[in-house]
Amino acid sequence: MGWKSKYSCGTEVIISKNLGTVGRFPSGCYSKGDTETSCPNLPMLFKHSSIIDEEEVDFGLKVVGGDLMAIPGLHHFVQETISKQVARLYLWPQTLDIPILDSSIGAVKKPVGILHVKVLRAQKLLNMDFLSKSDPYVKLSLGGDMLPAKKTTVKMNSLDPVWDEDFKLTVKDPEAQVLQLHLYDWEKIGAHDKLGMQVVPLKLLMPYEKKELTLDLVHSLNPNDPQNKKPRGQLMLEMSFIPFQEDSIKFSGPLSFHERKESISSLSDDISLRGAGLLLVTVIAAEDVEGKNHTNPYAVVVLRGEKRKTKARNKTWNPKWEEEFQFMLEGAPLKELIHIEVKSKKRRFGFRSKELLGYVDIQLKDVIFNGRINEKYHLINSKDGILHVDIRWKVI
């Protein structure tokens, strides 16, 4: 059984046992012995590295003179399984995370307010159907936001639909984000036809002030698109941007509202506690979560019947998620609990099995009074499991 050295710098770069190099970095890296690799002239910009690669492991398995490895399909399966187990004895640590950049650099922007949008109506829309009129609906989203788009109801057989429907979207950067509006003709079968679209930069809004807009729909934002010459109707809506109280004084320019500072600071604590807001729940990580049959943990966050799930982390007792979920609430959840479960799931032979690894119920009263909690909780129904969460309350 033999082993050779391998070094991975972002992309796969193989370093041979001699002092030569293979890859894009001539004379940039060299190896010492069989397991140590040095890169004195290469900036260390990567986060993960692999320093060992396994050779093939061959073996036999005989019972009462018979070679079990001769059974079709068994040799490959057993060889792969044993090779992985042997490799784990030599690979330590299996994962080594090295912080290279300060956490403040490139940090994800946090929500600073709520955009209220009321889709009023549309007029003179294109008729995309042959025997009837279009069945329009509107999709709304904010640029740079990975959350699913919101939708109005479908208005059947109408080129002048009236919606009067309200939506709330979380704003992270009002100076740069735009509201994206797409109109479609609903189809029972097949793709929905595009009726038109338009965008509204949020920097045009004054905080707290309602703005009514009539937008001429276009096919695309490309000024050279010949289909933009065709009239596509108009969309009417109302918009207003409401900053969170603690972020109110940050904005300037078109979003300046320094004249409101006195009224904001004079708001009573009672109003802050009873008012609407945004609950931000970040599931950071878990420790020592062990399953009886499998350990591919993921977290489920439940509040007021709404469920949000993290991605699953395969074959680990110490998963790291760092996933944030947003709950828009009309009133402060002073007497409510947030329920978080850690589960494991596995698919085998087409069947999926799930297992509860532990759960915790967190009182939200402390979050409302303090604005934020960042704690580790012992999981119920788990021997040693711990869940790390960060919860913040943003008042509108």
CSV table of C-alpha atoms in Angstrom, one decimal:
chain,number,residue,atom,x,y,z
A,1,MET,CA,0.0,0.0,0.0
A,2,GLY,CA,1.6,3.3,-1.1
A,3,TRP,CA,0.8,7.0,-0.8
A,4,LYS,CA,1.8,10.0,-2.8
A,5,SER,CA,1.6,13.7,-2.1
A,6,LYS,CA,-1.0,16.0,-3.7
A,7,TYR,CA,-1.5,19.7,-3.2
A,8,SER,CA,-4.6,21.6,-4.2
A,9,CYS,CA,-4.5,25.4,-4.7
A,10,GLY,CA,-8.1,26.4,-5.6
A,11,THR,CA,-8.1,24.2,-8.7
A,12,GLU,CA,-6.6,20.7,-8.6
A,13,VAL,CA,-2.8,21.0,-8.9
A,14,ILE,CA,-0.8,17.8,-8.6
A,15,ILE,CA,2.7,17.9,-7.0
A,16,SER,CA,4.9,14.9,-7.8
A,17,LYS,CA,7.3,13.3,-5.4
A,18,ASN,CA,10.3,14.8,-7.0
A,19,LEU,CA,11.0,18.5,-6.8
A,20,GLY,CA,9.4,19.3,-10.2
A,21,THR,CA,6.0,20.8,-10.6
A,22,VAL,CA,2.9,20.1,-12.6
A,23,GLY,CA,0.3,22.7,-13.4
A,24,ARG,CA,0.1,26.5,-13.7
A,25,PHE,CA,2.6,27.4,-11.1
A,26,PRO,CA,6.1,26.6,-12.5
A,27,SER,CA,8.7,26.4,-9.6
A,28,GLY,CA,6.1,27.9,-7.3
A,29,CYS,CA,5.5,24.9,-5.2
A,30,TYR,CA,7.6,21.9,-4.2
A,31,SER,CA,7.2,19.0,-1.9
A,32,LYS,CA,9.3,17.8,1.0
A,33,GLY,CA,9.2,14.1,1.6
A,34,ASP,CA,5.9,12.3,1.0
A,35,THR,CA,3.3,14.4,2.9
A,36,GLU,CA,4.6,18.0,3.3
A,37,THR,CA,4.2,20.6,0.5
A,38,SER,CA,5.5,24.2,0.5
A,39,CYS,CA,4.5,27.1,-1.7
A,40,PRO,CA,6.9,29.9,-0.6
A,41,ASN,CA,6.1,32.2,-3.6
A,42,LEU,CA,2.4,31.5,-4.0
A,43,PRO,CA,-0.1,33.8,-2.2
A,44,MET,CA,-2.3,31.7,0.1
A,45,LEU,CA,-5.8,32.7,-1.2
A,46,PHE,CA,-7.5,29.4,-0.9
A,47,LYS,CA,-9.4,28.0,2.0
A,48,HIS,CA,-9.3,24.2,1.6
A,49,SER,CA,-6.4,22.0,0.7
A,50,SER,CA,-5.8,18.3,0.3
A,51,ILE,CA,-2.3,16.9,1.0
A,52,ILE,CA,-2.8,13.2,0.5
A,53,ASP,CA,-4.0,11.0,-2.3
A,54,GLU,CA,-4.4,7.3,-2.1
A,55,GLU,CA,-3.1,4.7,-4.4
A,56,GLU,CA,-5.2,1.7,-5.3
A,57,VAL,CA,-5.7,-0.9,-2.5
A,58,ASP,CA,-5.9,-4.5,-3.7
A,59,PHE,CA,-6.8,-7.4,-1.5
A,60,GLY,CA,-8.5,-10.9,-1.6
A,61,LEU,CA,-11.2,-12.4,0.5
A,62,LYS,CA,-11.4,-16.2,0.6
A,63,VAL,CA,-13.8,-18.4,2.5
A,64,VAL,CA,-13.2,-22.2,2.6
A,65,GLY,CA,-11.0,-22.0,-0.4
A,66,GLY,CA,-13.4,-19.9,-2.5
A,67,ASP,CA,-12.6,-16.4,-3.7
A,68,LEU,CA,-15.6,-14.2,-2.8
A,69,MET,CA,-14.1,-11.4,-4.9
A,70,ALA,CA,-15.0,-13.4,-8.0
A,71,ILE,CA,-18.7,-12.6,-7.5
A,72,PRO,CA,-19.8,-10.1,-10.1
A,73,GLY,CA,-20.2,-6.6,-8.7
A,74,LEU,CA,-19.0,-7.5,-5.2
A,75,HIS,CA,-15.3,-6.8,-5.8
A,76,HIS,CA,-15.8,-3.2,-6.8
A,77,PHE,CA,-18.2,-2.4,-4.0
A,78,VAL,CA,-16.0,-3.9,-1.2
A,79,GLN,CA,-12.9,-2.4,-2.6
A,80,GLU,CA,-14.4,1.1,-2.7
A,81,THR,CA,-15.8,0.8,0.8
A,82,ILE,CA,-12.5,-0.5,2.4
A,83,SER,CA,-10.4,2.0,0.5
A,84,LYS,CA,-12.4,4.9,1.9
A,85,GLN,CA,-12.1,3.5,5.5
A,86,VAL,CA,-8.4,3.1,5.1
A,87,ALA,CA,-8.0,6.6,3.7
A,88,ARG,CA,-9.7,8.0,6.8
A,89,LEU,CA,-7.0,6.6,9.0
A,90,TYR,CA,-4.4,8.7,7.1
A,91,LEU,CA,-6.3,11.9,6.5
A,92,TRP,CA,-6.3,14.0,9.7
A,93,PRO,CA,-7.8,16.5,10.0
A,94,GLN,CA,-10.3,15.7,7.3
A,95,THR,CA,-11.3,19.4,7.1
A,96,LEU,CA,-9.2,22.4,8.1
A,97,ASP,CA,-10.8,25.8,7.8
A,98,ILE,CA,-8.3,28.7,7.8
A,99,PRO,CA,-9.8,32.2,8.0
A,100,ILE,CA,-8.0,34.3,5.4
A,101,LEU,CA,-10.1,37.5,5.2
A,102,ASP,CA,-11.6,39.6,8.0
A,103,SER,CA,-15.2,38.8,8.5
A,104,SER,CA,-16.2,42.4,7.8
A,105,ILE,CA,-14.9,42.2,4.3
A,106,GLY,CA,-17.5,41.2,1.8
A,107,ALA,CA,-20.1,40.7,4.6
A,108,VAL,CA,-23.6,40.0,3.6
A,109,LYS,CA,-25.7,43.1,3.9
A,110,LYS,CA,-28.4,43.1,6.6
A,111,PRO,CA,-32.0,44.3,6.1
A,112,VAL,CA,-32.5,48.0,6.8
A,113,GLY,CA,-36.2,48.4,6.1
A,114,ILE,CA,-39.4,47.3,4.5
A,115,LEU,CA,-40.7,48.2,1.0
A,116,HIS,CA,-44.5,48.4,0.9
A,117,VAL,CA,-45.9,47.8,-2.6
A,118,LYS,CA,-49.5,48.0,-3.6
A,119,VAL,CA,-50.2,46.7,-7.1
A,120,LEU,CA,-53.3,48.7,-8.1
A,121,ARG,CA,-54.2,47.9,-11.7
A,122,ALA,CA,-53.0,47.7,-15.3
A,123,GLN,CA,-54.5,48.9,-18.5
A,124,LYS,CA,-54.3,48.2,-22.3
A,125,LEU,CA,-52.3,45.0,-21.9
A,126,LEU,CA,-51.3,42.8,-24.8
A,127,ASN,CA,-53.7,40.1,-25.8
A,128,MET,CA,-51.7,36.9,-26.0
A,129,ASP,CA,-54.7,34.5,-26.4
A,130,PHE,CA,-56.4,33.6,-29.6
A,131,LEU,CA,-60.0,32.9,-28.6
A,132,SER,CA,-60.1,35.0,-25.4
A,133,LYS,CA,-58.2,37.8,-23.6
A,134,SER,CA,-55.0,37.5,-21.5
A,135,ASP,CA,-55.1,36.2,-17.9
A,136,PRO,CA,-52.5,38.5,-16.4
A,137,TYR,CA,-50.6,38.4,-13.1
A,138,VAL,CA,-47.6,40.3,-11.7
A,139,LYS,CA,-44.4,39.0,-10.1
A,140,LEU,CA,-42.5,41.3,-7.8
A,141,SER,CA,-38.9,41.0,-6.5
A,142,LEU,CA,-36.0,43.1,-5.4
A,143,GLY,CA,-32.7,43.1,-7.3
A,144,GLY,CA,-29.9,41.3,-5.5
A,145,ASP,CA,-32.3,39.3,-3.3
A,146,MET,CA,-32.3,35.5,-3.5
A,147,LEU,CA,-35.8,35.2,-2.0
A,148,PRO,CA,-38.6,33.8,-4.2
A,149,ALA,CA,-40.6,36.4,-6.1
A,150,LYS,CA,-44.0,37.4,-4.8
A,151,LYS,CA,-47.1,37.1,-7.0
A,152,THR,CA,-50.5,38.7,-7.4
A,153,THR,CA,-53.6,36.7,-8.1
A,154,VAL,CA,-54.4,35.8,-11.7
A,155,LYS,CA,-57.1,38.0,-13.3
A,156,MET,CA,-58.9,35.9,-15.9
A,157,ASN,CA,-59.8,37.1,-19.3
A,158,SER,CA,-58.9,40.8,-18.8
A,159,LEU,CA,-56.7,43.4,-20.5
A,160,ASP,CA,-57.5,46.0,-17.8
A,161,PRO,CA,-57.1,44.0,-14.5
A,162,VAL,CA,-57.6,45.5,-11.0
A,163,TRP,CA,-55.7,43.9,-8.2
A,164,ASP,CA,-55.4,46.3,-5.2
A,165,GLU,CA,-53.0,43.8,-3.5
A,166,ASP,CA,-50.4,44.6,-0.9
A,167,PHE,CA,-46.9,43.2,-0.6
A,168,LYS,CA,-43.9,43.7,1.8
A,169,LEU,CA,-40.3,43.2,0.7
A,170,THR,CA,-37.2,43.3,2.8
A,171,VAL,CA,-34.7,46.0,1.7
A,172,LYS,CA,-31.0,45.6,2.3
A,173,ASP,CA,-29.5,48.4,0.1
A,174,PRO,CA,-32.0,51.2,-0.8
A,175,GLU,CA,-29.4,53.1,-2.7
A,176,ALA,CA,-28.6,50.3,-5.1
A,177,GLN,CA,-31.6,47.9,-5.2
A,178,VAL,CA,-34.5,48.1,-7.7
A,179,LEU,CA,-38.0,46.8,-7.6
A,180,GLN,CA,-38.5,44.4,-10.5
A,181,LEU,CA,-42.0,43.9,-11.9
A,182,HIS,CA,-42.8,41.3,-14.5
A,183,LEU,CA,-46.3,40.7,-16.0
A,184,TYR,CA,-47.3,37.3,-17.4
A,185,ASP,CA,-50.2,35.8,-19.2
A,186,TRP,CA,-51.2,32.7,-17.2
A,187,GLU,CA,-51.5,29.5,-19.1
A,188,LYS,CA,-52.9,26.2,-17.9
A,189,ILE,CA,-50.6,24.2,-20.0
A,190,GLY,CA,-47.1,25.2,-21.1
A,191,ALA,CA,-45.0,28.3,-20.4
A,192,HIS,CA,-46.6,31.6,-19.3
A,193,ASP,CA,-46.3,34.3,-22.0
A,194,LYS,CA,-44.5,37.5,-21.0
A,195,LEU,CA,-46.6,40.6,-21.3
A,196,GLY,CA,-44.1,43.2,-20.2
A,197,MET,CA,-41.8,44.4,-17.4
A,198,GLN,CA,-40.4,47.5,-15.7
A,199,VAL,CA,-38.1,48.4,-12.8
A,200,VAL,CA,-38.2,51.1,-10.1
A,201,PRO,CA,-34.9,52.2,-8.4
A,202,LEU,CA,-35.5,52.5,-4.6
A,203,LYS,CA,-33.3,55.6,-4.4
A,204,LEU,CA,-36.2,57.5,-5.9
A,205,LEU,CA,-38.3,57.0,-2.8
A,206,MET,CA,-38.4,59.3,0.2
A,207,PRO,CA,-38.6,57.3,3.5
A,208,TYR,CA,-42.2,57.2,5.0
A,209,GLU,CA,-43.7,58.9,1.9
A,210,LYS,CA,-46.1,57.1,-0.3
A,211,LYS,CA,-45.4,57.4,-4.0
A,212,GLU,CA,-47.9,56.6,-6.8
A,213,LEU,CA,-46.4,55.5,-10.1
A,214,THR,CA,-47.7,54.8,-13.6
A,215,LEU,CA,-45.2,52.6,-15.5
A,216,ASP,CA,-45.0,52.1,-19.2
A,217,LEU,CA,-44.3,48.4,-19.7
A,218,VAL,CA,-41.5,47.3,-22.0
A,219,HIS,CA,-40.3,44.0,-23.4
A,220,SER,CA,-36.8,44.3,-21.8
A,221,LEU,CA,-34.4,46.9,-20.4
A,222,ASN,CA,-32.3,46.7,-23.5
A,223,PRO,CA,-32.7,50.1,-25.2
A,224,ASN,CA,-31.9,48.5,-28.6
A,225,ASP,CA,-34.6,45.8,-28.3
A,226,PRO,CA,-36.9,46.3,-31.3
A,227,GLN,CA,-39.8,44.8,-29.4
A,228,ASN,CA,-39.8,47.8,-27.0
A,229,LYS,CA,-41.4,49.8,-29.8
A,230,LYS,CA,-44.6,47.9,-29.4
A,231,PRO,CA,-47.0,49.4,-26.8
A,232,ARG,CA,-47.5,46.9,-24.0
A,233,GLY,CA,-49.8,48.9,-21.7
A,234,GLN,CA,-49.3,50.4,-18.3
A,235,LEU,CA,-49.0,49.3,-14.7
A,236,MET,CA,-50.1,51.4,-11.7
A,237,LEU,CA,-48.9,50.9,-8.2
A,238,GLU,CA,-48.1,52.6,-4.8
A,239,MET,CA,-44.8,52.3,-3.0
A,240,SER,CA,-43.3,53.4,0.3
A,241,PHE,CA,-40.1,52.6,2.1
A,242,ILE,CA,-40.2,52.3,5.9
A,243,PRO,CA,-36.7,52.0,7.5
A,244,PHE,CA,-36.2,50.1,10.7
A,245,GLN,CA,-35.9,52.4,13.7
A,246,GLU,CA,-32.2,51.7,14.4
A,247,ASP,CA,-31.3,52.2,10.8
A,248,SER,CA,-33.3,55.5,10.3
A,249,ILE,CA,-30.4,57.9,10.5
A,250,LYS,CA,-28.1,56.0,8.1
A,251,PHE,CA,-29.6,57.3,4.9
A,252,SER,CA,-28.7,60.4,3.0
A,253,GLY,CA,-29.4,62.0,-0.4
A,254,PRO,CA,-32.8,61.2,-1.8
A,255,LEU,CA,-33.4,59.0,1.3
A,256,SER,CA,-32.5,61.7,3.8
A,257,PHE,CA,-35.0,62.2,6.5
A,258,HIS,CA,-32.9,63.9,9.2
A,259,GLU,CA,-35.9,66.2,9.8
A,260,ARG,CA,-37.7,63.1,11.2
A,261,LYS,CA,-35.0,62.2,13.8
A,262,GLU,CA,-36.7,63.9,16.6
A,263,SER,CA,-40.0,62.2,16.0
A,264,ILE,CA,-38.3,58.8,15.6
A,265,SER,CA,-36.3,59.2,18.9
A,266,SER,CA,-39.5,60.2,20.7
A,267,LEU,CA,-41.3,57.0,19.9
A,268,SER,CA,-42.4,55.2,23.1
A,269,ASP,CA,-41.1,51.8,24.1
A,270,ASP,CA,-44.7,50.6,24.1
A,271,ILE,CA,-45.1,51.4,20.4
A,272,SER,CA,-41.7,49.7,19.7
A,273,LEU,CA,-42.9,46.5,21.4
A,274,ARG,CA,-46.3,46.4,19.8
A,275,GLY,CA,-45.4,47.5,16.3
A,276,ALA,CA,-44.7,45.4,13.2
A,277,GLY,CA,-41.3,44.2,12.4
A,278,LEU,CA,-39.0,41.7,10.9
A,279,LEU,CA,-37.7,38.7,12.8
A,280,LEU,CA,-34.3,37.5,11.5
A,281,VAL,CA,-33.3,33.9,12.5
A,282,THR,CA,-29.8,32.7,11.6
A,283,VAL,CA,-29.2,29.0,12.2
A,284,ILE,CA,-25.4,29.0,12.6
A,285,ALA,CA,-24.3,25.5,13.5
A,286,ALA,CA,-24.8,22.4,15.7
A,287,GLU,CA,-22.5,20.3,17.8
A,288,ASP,CA,-22.6,16.6,18.7
A,289,VAL,CA,-25.9,15.7,16.9
A,290,GLU,CA,-25.8,12.0,16.5
A,291,GLY,CA,-28.4,9.9,14.7
A,292,LYS,CA,-29.1,6.2,15.3
A,293,ASN,CA,-29.2,5.2,11.7
A,294,HIS,CA,-27.6,8.2,9.8
A,295,THR,CA,-26.4,11.7,10.5
A,296,ASN,CA,-27.1,14.1,7.6
A,297,PRO,CA,-28.4,17.0,9.7
A,298,TYR,CA,-30.5,19.9,8.6
A,299,ALA,CA,-32.6,22.4,10.7
A,300,VAL,CA,-36.3,23.2,10.5
A,301,VAL,CA,-37.4,26.6,11.8
A,302,VAL,CA,-41.2,26.9,12.7
A,303,LEU,CA,-42.9,30.1,13.6
A,304,ARG,CA,-46.7,30.8,13.4
A,305,GLY,CA,-47.1,27.8,11.1
A,306,GLU,CA,-44.4,28.9,8.7
A,307,LYS,CA,-41.6,26.4,8.1
A,308,ARG,CA,-38.1,27.2,6.8
A,309,LYS,CA,-35.4,24.6,6.2
A,310,THR,CA,-31.6,24.7,6.0
A,311,LYS,CA,-29.6,22.6,3.5
A,312,ALA,CA,-28.5,19.2,4.8
A,313,ARG,CA,-24.9,18.5,5.7
A,314,ASN,CA,-23.9,15.0,4.9
A,315,LYS,CA,-22.2,12.6,7.4
A,316,THR,CA,-21.2,15.0,10.2
A,317,TRP,CA,-22.0,15.4,13.8
A,318,ASN,CA,-21.0,19.1,13.8
A,319,PRO,CA,-22.8,20.8,10.9
A,320,LYS,CA,-22.3,24.4,9.9
A,321,TRP,CA,-25.2,26.2,8.1
A,322,GLU,CA,-25.1,30.0,8.7
A,323,GLU,CA,-28.4,30.3,6.9
A,324,GLU,CA,-30.7,33.3,7.6
A,325,PHE,CA,-34.6,33.2,7.5
A,326,GLN,CA,-36.9,36.2,7.6
A,327,PHE,CA,-40.4,36.4,9.2
A,328,MET,CA,-42.4,39.5,8.5
A,329,LEU,CA,-44.7,40.0,11.6
A,330,GLU,CA,-47.5,42.5,12.1
A,331,GLY,CA,-46.9,42.6,15.8
A,332,ALA,CA,-44.1,41.8,18.2
A,333,PRO,CA,-44.2,38.1,19.2
A,334,LEU,CA,-43.9,38.8,23.0
A,335,LYS,CA,-45.6,35.7,24.1
A,336,GLU,CA,-44.6,33.3,21.4
A,337,LEU,CA,-42.0,30.5,21.0
A,338,ILE,CA,-39.9,29.7,17.9
A,339,HIS,CA,-39.5,26.0,17.4
A,340,ILE,CA,-36.3,24.6,15.8
A,341,GLU,CA,-35.7,21.0,15.0
A,342,VAL,CA,-32.5,19.3,13.9
A,343,LYS,CA,-33.3,16.3,11.7
A,344,SER,CA,-31.4,13.9,9.5
A,345,LYS,CA,-32.5,12.4,6.2
A,346,LYS,CA,-31.2,9.7,3.9
A,347,ARG,CA,-32.3,8.3,0.6
A,348,ARG,CA,-31.5,4.7,-0.1
A,349,PHE,CA,-32.9,2.5,-2.9
A,350,GLY,CA,-35.4,5.1,-3.7
A,351,PHE,CA,-36.8,5.4,-0.2
A,352,ARG,CA,-36.3,8.4,2.1
A,353,SER,CA,-35.9,8.0,5.9
A,354,LYS,CA,-36.0,10.8,8.4
A,355,GLU,CA,-34.8,11.0,12.0
A,356,LEU,CA,-35.2,13.6,14.7
A,357,LEU,CA,-31.9,14.5,16.3
A,358,GLY,CA,-33.2,17.0,18.8
A,359,TYR,CA,-35.2,20.2,19.1
A,360,VAL,CA,-35.4,23.4,21.1
A,361,ASP,CA,-38.2,26.0,21.8
A,362,ILE,CA,-37.0,29.5,22.3
A,363,GLN,CA,-38.9,32.3,24.0
A,364,LEU,CA,-38.9,35.4,21.8
A,365,LYS,CA,-39.6,37.8,24.6
A,366,ASP,CA,-35.9,38.4,25.3
A,367,VAL,CA,-35.3,39.0,21.6
A,368,ILE,CA,-38.0,41.7,21.5
A,369,PHE,CA,-36.8,43.5,24.6
A,370,ASN,CA,-33.0,43.3,23.8
A,371,GLY,CA,-33.2,43.4,20.0
A,372,ARG,CA,-30.9,40.4,19.6
A,373,ILE,CA,-29.8,37.1,21.2
A,374,ASN,CA,-26.9,35.0,20.1
A,375,GLU,CA,-26.9,31.8,22.2
A,376,LYS,CA,-26.1,28.1,22.2
A,377,TYR,CA,-29.0,25.8,23.3
A,378,HIS,CA,-28.9,22.2,24.5
A,379,LEU,CA,-31.2,20.2,22.2
A,380,ILE,CA,-34.1,18.3,23.8
A,381,ASN,CA,-34.1,14.5,23.1
A,382,SER,CA,-30.4,14.6,22.3
A,383,LYS,CA,-27.6,13.3,24.5
A,384,ASP,CA,-25.1,16.0,23.9
A,385,GLY,CA,-26.5,18.0,21.0
A,386,ILE,CA,-26.1,21.8,21.0
A,387,LEU,CA,-27.7,24.3,18.5
A,388,HIS,CA,-26.2,27.8,17.9
A,389,VAL,CA,-28.6,30.4,16.7
A,390,ASP,CA,-28.7,34.2,16.3
A,391,ILE,CA,-32.1,35.9,16.4
A,392,ARG,CA,-32.8,39.7,15.8
A,393,TRP,CA,-35.9,41.8,15.9
A,394,LYS,CA,-36.1,44.8,13.6
A,395,VAL,CA,-38.9,47.3,14.4
A,396,ILE,CA,-40.5,49.3,11.7
